[in-house]
Short mmCIF file of C-alpha atoms and ligand atoms in Angstrom, two decimals:
data_model
loop_
_atom_site.label_atom_id
_atom_site.label_comp_id
_atom_site.label_asym_id
_atom_site.label_seq_id
_atom_site.Cartn_x
_atom_site.Cartn_y
_atom_site.Cartn_z
CA MET A 68 0.00 0.00 0.00
CA ARG A 69 1.57 3.30 -1.07
CA LYS A 70 1.42 6.14 1.42
CA LEU A 71 -0.07 9.48 0.38
CA ILE A 72 2.57 12.15 -0.35
CA VAL A 73 1.74 15.84 -0.41
CA ALA A 74 4.48 18.32 -1.29
CA ALA A 75 4.50 22.12 -1.53
CA ASN A 76 6.78 23.71 -4.11
CA TRP A 77 7.06 27.36 -3.13
CA LYS A 78 9.07 28.31 -6.24
CA MET A 79 10.61 31.83 -6.00
CA ASN A 80 8.28 33.01 -3.23
CA LYS A 81 8.80 34.04 0.40
CA THR A 82 11.82 35.58 2.08
CA PRO A 83 13.28 33.60 5.00
CA GLU A 84 11.25 35.77 7.38
CA GLU A 85 7.99 35.26 5.48
CA ALA A 86 8.72 31.55 5.16
CA GLY A 87 9.32 31.23 8.90
CA ILE A 88 6.07 32.99 9.77
CA PHE A 89 4.03 30.94 7.30
CA VAL A 90 5.47 27.59 8.31
CA GLU A 91 4.85 28.34 12.00
CA GLU A 92 1.23 28.99 11.04
CA ILE A 93 0.72 25.67 9.23
CA LYS A 94 3.12 23.54 11.29
CA SER A 95 0.64 21.76 13.57
CA GLY A 96 -1.77 21.19 10.67
CA ILE A 97 0.80 19.53 8.43
CA ALA A 98 2.68 17.68 11.16
CA ASP A 99 -0.19 15.43 12.25
CA ALA A 100 -1.17 14.29 8.75
CA ASN A 101 -1.75 10.77 7.61
CA ALA A 102 0.64 11.47 4.71
CA ASP A 103 4.29 12.10 4.01
CA VAL A 104 4.52 15.87 3.77
CA TYR A 105 7.31 17.78 2.01
CA VAL A 106 7.96 21.51 1.80
CA PHE A 107 10.27 22.94 -0.87
CA PRO A 108 11.15 26.56 0.01
CA PRO A 109 13.66 28.70 -1.89
CA PHE A 110 17.31 27.98 -0.96
CA LEU A 111 17.60 31.01 1.33
CA ALA A 112 14.68 29.87 3.48
CA LEU A 113 15.75 26.20 3.82
CA GLN A 114 17.47 26.68 7.15
CA THR A 115 14.66 28.72 8.71
CA VAL A 116 11.97 26.30 7.58
CA SER A 117 14.02 23.27 8.73
CA ASP A 118 14.48 24.88 12.15
CA VAL A 119 10.74 25.45 12.55
CA LEU A 120 9.90 21.89 11.47
CA LYS A 121 12.76 20.09 13.25
CA ASP A 122 10.59 18.29 15.80
CA THR A 123 8.12 17.03 13.15
CA ASP A 124 8.20 14.39 10.40
CA VAL A 125 7.68 16.99 7.67
CA LYS A 126 10.56 16.86 5.20
CA VAL A 127 12.18 20.00 3.86
CA GLY A 128 13.72 19.83 0.39
CA ALA A 129 15.40 21.95 -2.28
CA GLN A 130 13.85 22.96 -5.59
CA ASN A 131 17.00 22.24 -7.60
CA MET A 132 20.68 21.35 -7.32
CA TYR A 133 23.68 20.97 -9.59
CA ILE A 134 25.45 17.78 -10.68
CA GLU A 135 28.95 18.62 -9.39
CA ASP A 136 30.07 18.61 -5.75
CA LYS A 137 31.93 21.94 -5.91
CA GLY A 138 33.93 24.19 -8.19
CA ALA A 139 33.54 26.95 -10.74
CA TYR A 140 29.77 26.80 -11.28
CA THR A 141 28.62 30.32 -10.52
CA GLY A 142 25.18 30.49 -9.01
CA GLU A 143 24.80 26.77 -8.39
CA ILE A 144 24.31 24.71 -5.21
CA SER A 145 25.52 21.14 -4.71
CA ALA A 146 24.00 18.11 -3.04
CA ASP A 147 26.82 18.22 -0.46
CA MET A 148 25.92 21.79 0.45
CA LEU A 149 22.26 20.87 0.86
CA GLN A 150 23.11 17.83 2.94
CA SER A 151 25.41 19.90 5.14
CA ILE A 152 22.29 21.67 6.45
CA GLY A 153 20.26 18.45 6.64
CA ILE A 154 18.40 18.70 3.33
CA ASN A 155 17.88 15.26 1.79
CA SER A 156 15.16 15.76 -0.80
CA VAL A 157 15.28 17.66 -4.07
CA ILE A 158 12.94 18.47 -6.97
CA ILE A 159 14.53 17.54 -10.28
CA GLY A 160 13.48 18.53 -13.78
CA HIS A 161 10.58 20.82 -12.91
CA SER A 162 9.06 22.12 -16.15
CA GLU A 163 10.08 25.69 -15.21
CA ARG A 164 13.70 24.49 -15.00
CA ARG A 165 13.32 22.68 -18.31
CA GLN A 166 11.59 25.55 -20.13
CA ILE A 167 13.01 28.76 -18.64
CA PHE A 168 16.49 27.49 -17.75
CA LYS A 169 16.76 25.12 -20.72
CA GLU A 170 17.49 22.00 -18.71
CA SER A 171 17.74 19.09 -21.13
CA ASP A 172 16.67 15.49 -20.57
CA GLU A 173 20.40 14.69 -20.25
CA MET A 174 20.85 17.24 -17.46
CA VAL A 175 17.74 15.98 -15.67
CA HIS A 176 19.11 12.45 -15.92
CA ALA A 177 22.51 13.52 -14.55
CA LYS A 178 20.83 15.31 -11.64
CA LEU A 179 18.72 12.26 -10.84
CA ILE A 180 21.82 10.05 -10.80
CA LYS A 181 23.64 12.55 -8.58
CA ALA A 182 20.80 12.84 -6.08
CA LEU A 183 20.50 9.06 -5.83
CA SER A 184 24.25 8.62 -5.45
CA LYS A 185 24.07 10.98 -2.45
CA GLY A 186 21.17 9.08 -0.91
CA MET A 187 18.75 11.96 -1.45
CA THR A 188 15.06 11.53 -2.31
CA PRO A 189 14.44 13.03 -5.74
CA ILE A 190 11.05 14.25 -6.90
CA LEU A 191 11.39 13.84 -10.64
CA CYS A 192 9.00 15.98 -12.68
CA CYS A 193 7.69 15.20 -16.13
CA GLY A 194 4.83 16.51 -18.24
CA GLU A 195 3.80 17.74 -21.65
CA ASP A 196 3.07 21.23 -22.95
CA LEU A 197 -0.24 22.20 -24.52
CA GLU A 198 0.88 21.63 -28.10
CA THR A 199 2.07 18.10 -27.35
CA ARG A 200 -1.25 17.36 -25.63
CA GLU A 201 -3.30 18.78 -28.47
CA ASN A 202 -1.29 16.78 -31.03
CA ASN A 203 -2.07 13.71 -28.97
CA LYS A 204 1.62 12.89 -28.61
CA PHE A 205 1.74 13.29 -24.84
CA MET A 206 1.91 9.65 -23.81
CA ASP A 207 5.01 8.98 -25.92
CA PHE A 208 6.53 12.29 -24.84
CA ILE A 209 6.13 11.62 -21.12
CA ASN A 210 7.26 8.03 -21.34
CA SER A 211 10.37 9.12 -23.19
CA GLN A 212 11.10 11.69 -20.43
CA ILE A 213 10.79 8.85 -17.90
CA LYS A 214 12.97 6.44 -19.87
CA SER A 215 15.65 9.06 -20.34
CA ALA A 216 15.67 10.10 -16.67
CA PHE A 217 15.79 6.51 -15.38
CA ALA A 218 18.44 5.26 -17.85
CA ASP A 219 21.11 3.36 -15.85
CA VAL A 220 19.22 3.80 -12.57
CA SER A 221 19.30 0.49 -10.69
CA GLU A 222 16.08 -1.15 -9.56
CA SER A 223 16.95 -0.61 -5.90
CA ASP A 224 17.40 3.12 -6.56
CA ALA A 225 14.39 3.44 -8.88
CA CYS A 226 11.83 2.90 -6.11
CA LYS A 227 13.41 5.72 -4.08
CA VAL A 228 12.37 8.22 -6.76
CA ILE A 229 9.05 10.03 -6.43
CA ILE A 230 7.67 10.89 -9.86
CA ALA A 231 5.50 13.99 -10.33
CA TYR A 232 3.36 14.19 -13.45
CA GLU A 233 2.78 17.89 -14.08
CA PRO A 234 1.16 18.84 -17.39
CA VAL A 235 2.72 22.20 -18.27
CA TRP A 236 -0.65 23.55 -19.46
CA ALA A 237 -2.05 23.02 -15.96
CA ILE A 238 0.76 24.66 -13.97
CA GLY A 239 -0.25 27.98 -12.48
CA THR A 240 -3.05 28.34 -15.04
CA GLY A 241 -6.03 27.27 -12.94
CA LYS A 242 -6.66 24.68 -15.68
CA VAL A 243 -6.48 21.40 -13.82
CA ALA A 244 -6.30 18.00 -15.52
CA THR A 245 -9.40 15.93 -14.82
CA GLY A 246 -8.99 12.92 -12.58
CA GLU A 247 -9.30 10.71 -15.67
CA GLN A 248 -6.70 12.66 -17.67
CA ALA A 249 -4.20 12.59 -14.80
CA GLU A 250 -4.90 8.93 -14.02
CA GLN A 251 -4.41 7.92 -17.64
CA VAL A 252 -0.89 9.38 -17.68
CA CYS A 253 0.08 8.22 -14.18
CA ALA A 254 -1.03 4.66 -15.04
CA SER A 255 1.01 4.78 -18.21
CA ILE A 256 4.08 6.01 -16.28
CA ARG A 257 3.60 3.08 -13.90
CA SER A 258 3.51 0.66 -16.87
CA THR A 259 6.73 2.18 -18.22
CA ILE A 260 8.37 1.60 -14.82
CA GLU A 261 7.10 -2.00 -14.88
CA GLU A 262 8.55 -2.48 -18.38
CA MET A 263 11.91 -1.05 -17.29
CA TYR A 264 12.08 -2.81 -13.89
CA SER A 265 9.39 -5.09 -12.47
CA LYS A 266 5.80 -5.17 -11.29
CA GLU A 267 7.03 -4.89 -7.72
CA THR A 268 8.91 -1.65 -8.38
CA ALA A 269 5.97 -0.29 -10.39
CA ASP A 270 3.63 -1.13 -7.51
CA ASN A 271 5.90 0.53 -4.95
CA ILE A 272 6.96 3.72 -6.72
CA HIS A 273 5.06 6.90 -5.84
CA ILE A 274 3.56 8.97 -8.64
CA LEU A 275 2.12 12.40 -7.84
CA TYR A 276 0.02 14.82 -9.85
CA GLY A 277 0.80 18.54 -10.03
CA GLY A 278 -0.78 21.48 -11.84
CA SER A 279 -3.43 23.79 -10.31
CA CYS A 280 -4.10 21.24 -7.61
CA ASN A 281 -6.11 22.82 -4.77
CA VAL A 282 -8.42 21.98 -1.91
CA GLY A 283 -11.35 21.72 -4.32
CA ASN A 284 -9.88 19.07 -6.59
CA ALA A 285 -7.19 17.30 -4.52
CA LYS A 286 -9.44 14.60 -3.07
CA GLU A 287 -10.72 13.51 -6.47
CA LEU A 288 -7.21 13.46 -7.95
CA PHE A 289 -5.61 11.67 -4.98
CA SER A 290 -8.36 9.03 -5.03
CA MET A 291 -7.34 7.81 -8.48
CA PRO A 292 -5.70 4.36 -8.33
CA ASP A 293 -2.35 5.46 -9.75
CA ILE A 294 -2.11 8.93 -8.18
CA ASP A 295 -0.34 8.82 -4.83
CA GLY A 296 -0.59 12.49 -3.90
CA GLY A 297 0.34 15.89 -5.24
CA LEU A 298 3.05 18.45 -5.89
CA ILE A 299 1.33 21.71 -5.06
CA GLY A 300 2.48 25.14 -6.27
CA GLY A 301 0.21 28.15 -5.70
CA ALA A 302 -2.02 26.48 -3.09
CA GLY A 303 1.11 25.38 -1.19
CA LEU A 304 1.79 29.02 -0.34
CA LYS A 305 -1.48 29.39 1.53
CA PRO A 306 -3.05 27.91 4.69
CA GLU A 307 -5.20 25.87 2.27
CA PHE A 308 -2.17 23.53 2.02
CA VAL A 309 -3.17 22.08 5.41
CA ASP A 310 -6.57 21.06 4.04
CA ILE A 311 -4.97 19.51 0.96
CA VAL A 312 -2.71 17.42 3.19
CA HIS A 313 -5.80 16.16 5.07
CA CYS A 314 -8.21 15.95 2.11
CA LYS A 315 -8.51 12.17 2.08
CA GLU A 316 -9.24 11.91 5.79
CA LYS A 317 -12.73 13.43 5.50
P1 PGA B 576 0.63 25.05 -9.44
O1 PGA B 576 2.15 24.54 -9.62
O2 PGA B 576 0.01 24.19 -8.37
O3 PGA B 576 0.75 26.49 -9.03
O4 PGA B 576 -0.05 24.86 -10.75
C1 PGA B 576 2.48 23.19 -9.51
C2 PGA B 576 3.96 23.01 -9.72
O5 PGA B 576 4.54 23.66 -10.60
O6 PGA B 576 4.61 22.19 -9.02
#
């Protein structure tokens, strides 16, 4: 039985001070959940948010990292640096990284390998843009993103990855995928994992949905057989996140 996972990706929002105030406000609500809860603040707020949540099971992760341990990579942050402050989860290949910062499938793959080699929990994002959906090429597109990211990843490492299916056309647009649309893709991702590894790994791996997920639609989405929770953007910046974390309990 896969446990529900609910993660908030704050993107480039909240100063350390704002982050500290907000996380104090939602702390008790997210700490007692019947779910694994993750919060992904901007780098500068990681320490503050970790301090506030230190006596809870809520995990604090980074939104990105680089593939090298150190050196002349201006503006980048390594896995070692994150781990030195106790950060052991990281979002990899978010569509904003892929589109705005031109991260290729090869870079996403290298980051996934790096995170796994450091024993971190990666949340690997995939998802199609509107054109690919409208051309009806999205299944092949997403499965090729998955195959490329997981190339050379061992079976024992594969089940440590959390996959997030986030259709680009649904991110921050208020246009949410229907439960059926999201389920169709998540089920197909699970079949790809079964093809690459085994039924056991496919049954164990967590697959989340992300894209305009909110308190009004989370329960329906998270009740789909192949959707194990959500990666929440906009609604993860508001107290509503607490209700999303608890949505299946009512
Ligand atoms: P959204 O973002 O919930 O604001 O659509 C989701 C994400 O990008 O992870």
